Amino acid sequence: MPVHELRTILTCDLDLARGTLVIRRGLRRHTLYLEELTHRITADWLDYRHGRWPASTNPRLLVSQRSALDPDHPAVSKTLLRDDLPQGLTLVGLRQDRILNEAAEAADPLRLMRLFGITEKTAMHYVTVAHPERTAKLPR
């Protein structure tokens, strides 16, 4: 998901019991279905967040030391999200890599749309890139 969406996810948008995360896109809502690794990491983050800042009232899922204690503080910065990435990696690049990997594994555009909240056109692009041999004869 784009960085601006990542920064503004609310804790109420996450439903670990159902394994879903609702992404707000203007007036629209898109439900993402969490795969096992993301589900586990998210549950671990919530445990850590509650243990570190038990009195936090900030509604955002991702918080910093400052924003956890001040709900009126701006969302976590893009810089904070990028700081822990290995040199040369970007959040956009990681997202693209994950989509391409999933397209290579499943070759299912509907699955890509469901997991990543992308359009049909974008999903088909990833499937085409991942499996050129399967899509070379399709009409354009």
mmCIF file of C-alpha atoms in Angstrom:
data_model
loop_
_atom_site.group_PDB
_atom_site.id
_atom_site.type_symbol
_atom_site.label_atom_id
_atom_site.label_comp_id
_atom_site.label_asym_id
_atom_site.label_seq_id
_atom_site.Cartn_x
_atom_site.Cartn_y
_atom_site.Cartn_z
ATOM 1 C CA MET A 1 0.000 0.000 0.000
ATOM 2 C CA PRO A 2 1.228 3.509 -0.640
ATOM 3 C CA VAL A 3 3.114 5.230 2.179
ATOM 4 C CA HIS A 4 0.424 7.861 2.751
ATOM 5 C CA GLU A 5 -2.128 5.099 3.375
ATOM 6 C CA LEU A 6 0.227 3.206 5.663
ATOM 7 C CA ARG A 7 0.751 6.287 7.837
ATOM 8 C CA THR A 8 -2.961 6.884 8.437
ATOM 9 C CA ILE A 9 -4.342 3.389 9.145
ATOM 10 C CA LEU A 10 -6.477 3.399 12.282
ATOM 11 C CA THR A 11 -6.441 0.636 14.874
ATOM 12 C CA CYS A 12 -10.202 0.269 14.422
ATOM 13 C CA ASP A 13 -9.561 -0.623 10.761
ATOM 14 C CA LEU A 14 -7.712 -3.772 11.809
ATOM 15 C CA ASP A 15 -9.604 -6.947 12.642
ATOM 16 C CA LEU A 16 -7.134 -9.664 13.633
ATOM 17 C CA ALA A 17 -9.896 -12.186 14.364
ATOM 18 C CA ARG A 18 -11.025 -11.975 10.733
ATOM 19 C CA GLY A 19 -7.536 -11.279 9.407
ATOM 20 C CA THR A 20 -8.599 -8.099 7.646
ATOM 21 C CA LEU A 21 -7.475 -4.507 7.370
ATOM 22 C CA VAL A 22 -9.694 -1.782 5.939
ATOM 23 C CA ILE A 23 -7.870 0.870 3.940
ATOM 24 C CA ARG A 24 -9.596 4.228 3.605
ATOM 25 C CA ARG A 25 -9.306 5.739 0.154
ATOM 26 C CA GLY A 26 -11.264 8.951 0.221
ATOM 27 C CA LEU A 27 -14.882 7.958 0.647
ATOM 28 C CA ARG A 28 -14.175 4.380 -0.421
ATOM 29 C CA ARG A 29 -13.058 1.539 1.794
ATOM 30 C CA HIS A 30 -10.955 -1.391 0.615
ATOM 31 C CA THR A 31 -10.603 -4.565 2.667
ATOM 32 C CA LEU A 32 -7.231 -6.288 2.581
ATOM 33 C CA TYR A 33 -6.902 -9.883 3.731
ATOM 34 C CA LEU A 34 -3.797 -10.419 5.822
ATOM 35 C CA GLU A 35 -1.608 -13.371 4.986
ATOM 36 C CA GLU A 36 0.044 -15.285 7.835
ATOM 37 C CA LEU A 37 3.286 -13.298 8.142
ATOM 38 C CA THR A 38 1.594 -9.888 8.080
ATOM 39 C CA HIS A 39 -1.019 -11.097 10.555
ATOM 40 C CA ARG A 40 1.671 -12.298 12.975
ATOM 41 C CA ILE A 41 3.781 -9.134 12.656
ATOM 42 C CA THR A 42 0.722 -6.944 13.159
ATOM 43 C CA ALA A 43 -0.335 -8.882 16.267
ATOM 44 C CA ASP A 44 3.213 -8.602 17.631
ATOM 45 C CA TRP A 45 3.212 -4.849 16.942
ATOM 46 C CA LEU A 46 -0.070 -4.389 18.816
ATOM 47 C CA ASP A 47 1.307 -6.332 21.793
ATOM 48 C CA TYR A 48 4.473 -4.208 21.764
ATOM 49 C CA ARG A 49 2.529 -0.973 21.354
ATOM 50 C CA HIS A 50 0.195 -1.780 24.233
ATOM 51 C CA GLY A 51 3.090 -2.839 26.477
ATOM 52 C CA ARG A 52 5.164 0.245 25.659
ATOM 53 C CA TRP A 53 2.363 2.834 25.708
ATOM 54 C CA PRO A 54 -0.587 1.301 27.599
ATOM 55 C CA ALA A 55 -2.271 4.688 28.045
ATOM 56 C CA SER A 56 -2.003 5.718 24.382
ATOM 57 C CA THR A 57 -5.199 7.130 22.935
ATOM 58 C CA ASN A 58 -3.806 7.741 19.455
ATOM 59 C CA PRO A 59 -6.188 6.011 17.032
ATOM 60 C CA ARG A 60 -3.519 5.389 14.394
ATOM 61 C CA LEU A 61 -2.084 1.889 14.067
ATOM 62 C CA LEU A 62 1.486 3.094 13.581
ATOM 63 C CA VAL A 63 2.759 5.493 16.187
ATOM 64 C CA SER A 64 6.074 6.912 17.261
ATOM 65 C CA GLN A 65 7.264 7.697 20.768
ATOM 66 C CA ARG A 66 5.845 11.212 20.368
ATOM 67 C CA SER A 67 2.601 10.410 18.583
ATOM 68 C CA ALA A 68 1.719 7.505 20.895
ATOM 69 C CA LEU A 69 1.299 9.927 23.758
ATOM 70 C CA ASP A 70 -0.305 12.772 21.811
ATOM 71 C CA PRO A 71 -3.257 11.818 19.587
ATOM 72 C CA ASP A 72 -3.178 15.306 18.027
ATOM 73 C CA HIS A 73 0.432 14.822 16.907
ATOM 74 C CA PRO A 74 0.778 14.308 13.131
ATOM 75 C CA ALA A 75 0.981 10.777 11.755
ATOM 76 C CA VAL A 76 4.347 9.038 11.811
ATOM 77 C CA SER A 77 6.667 10.551 9.257
ATOM 78 C CA LYS A 78 7.739 8.935 6.012
ATOM 79 C CA THR A 79 11.304 9.255 7.277
ATOM 80 C CA LEU A 80 10.511 7.196 10.373
ATOM 81 C CA LEU A 81 9.052 4.432 8.198
ATOM 82 C CA ARG A 82 12.089 4.469 5.906
ATOM 83 C CA ASP A 83 14.749 4.540 8.655
ATOM 84 C CA ASP A 84 14.684 0.798 9.312
ATOM 85 C CA LEU A 85 14.895 -0.248 5.673
ATOM 86 C CA PRO A 86 18.196 -1.603 4.383
ATOM 87 C CA GLN A 87 20.077 0.844 2.190
ATOM 88 C CA GLY A 88 18.781 0.920 -1.371
ATOM 89 C CA LEU A 89 15.297 -0.355 -0.504
ATOM 90 C CA THR A 90 12.174 1.763 -0.602
ATOM 91 C CA LEU A 91 8.660 1.093 0.656
ATOM 92 C CA VAL A 92 7.348 1.427 -2.896
ATOM 93 C CA GLY A 93 9.983 -0.984 -4.176
ATOM 94 C CA LEU A 94 9.184 -3.507 -1.450
ATOM 95 C CA ARG A 95 5.489 -3.304 -2.288
ATOM 96 C CA GLN A 96 6.142 -3.811 -5.983
ATOM 97 C CA ASP A 97 8.402 -6.761 -5.202
ATOM 98 C CA ARG A 98 5.728 -8.378 -3.002
ATOM 99 C CA ILE A 99 3.065 -7.945 -5.693
ATOM 100 C CA LEU A 100 5.345 -9.382 -8.376
ATOM 101 C CA ASN A 101 6.273 -12.313 -6.136
ATOM 102 C CA GLU A 102 2.613 -13.069 -5.487
ATOM 103 C CA ALA A 103 1.851 -12.792 -9.209
ATOM 104 C CA ALA A 104 4.643 -15.277 -9.942
ATOM 105 C CA GLU A 105 3.297 -17.708 -7.336
ATOM 106 C CA ALA A 106 -0.419 -17.508 -8.043
ATOM 107 C CA ALA A 107 -0.861 -15.863 -11.481
ATOM 108 C CA ASP A 108 -4.302 -14.846 -10.240
ATOM 109 C CA PRO A 109 -5.224 -11.195 -10.829
ATOM 110 C CA LEU A 110 -8.232 -11.420 -8.503
ATOM 111 C CA ARG A 111 -5.973 -12.600 -5.697
ATOM 112 C CA LEU A 112 -3.628 -9.670 -6.333
ATOM 113 C CA MET A 113 -6.536 -7.238 -6.288
ATOM 114 C CA ARG A 114 -7.775 -8.706 -3.017
ATOM 115 C CA LEU A 115 -4.396 -8.819 -1.265
ATOM 116 C CA PHE A 116 -2.963 -5.508 -2.427
ATOM 117 C CA GLY A 117 -5.973 -3.360 -3.227
ATOM 118 C CA ILE A 118 -4.870 -2.731 -6.797
ATOM 119 C CA THR A 119 -6.967 -2.250 -9.911
ATOM 120 C CA GLU A 120 -7.725 -4.941 -12.457
ATOM 121 C CA LYS A 121 -5.416 -3.262 -14.966
ATOM 122 C CA THR A 122 -2.517 -3.172 -12.494
ATOM 123 C CA ALA A 123 -3.113 -6.787 -11.448
ATOM 124 C CA MET A 124 -3.071 -7.918 -15.070
ATOM 125 C CA HIS A 125 0.152 -5.989 -15.641
ATOM 126 C CA TYR A 126 1.860 -7.875 -12.800
ATOM 127 C CA VAL A 127 0.568 -11.247 -14.026
ATOM 128 C CA THR A 128 1.803 -10.434 -17.543
ATOM 129 C CA VAL A 129 5.250 -9.479 -16.258
ATOM 130 C CA ALA A 130 5.465 -12.557 -14.044
ATOM 131 C CA HIS A 131 4.171 -14.964 -16.715
ATOM 132 C CA PRO A 132 4.885 -13.593 -20.187
ATOM 133 C CA GLU A 133 4.613 -17.095 -21.640
ATOM 134 C CA ARG A 134 0.984 -17.368 -20.526
ATOM 135 C CA THR A 135 -0.138 -13.977 -21.727
ATOM 136 C CA ALA A 136 1.846 -13.445 -24.942
ATOM 137 C CA LYS A 137 -1.065 -14.614 -27.144
ATOM 138 C CA LEU A 138 -3.786 -12.607 -25.423
ATOM 139 C CA PRO A 139 -5.306 -9.762 -27.479
ATOM 140 C CA ARG A 140 -4.163 -6.325 -26.377
#
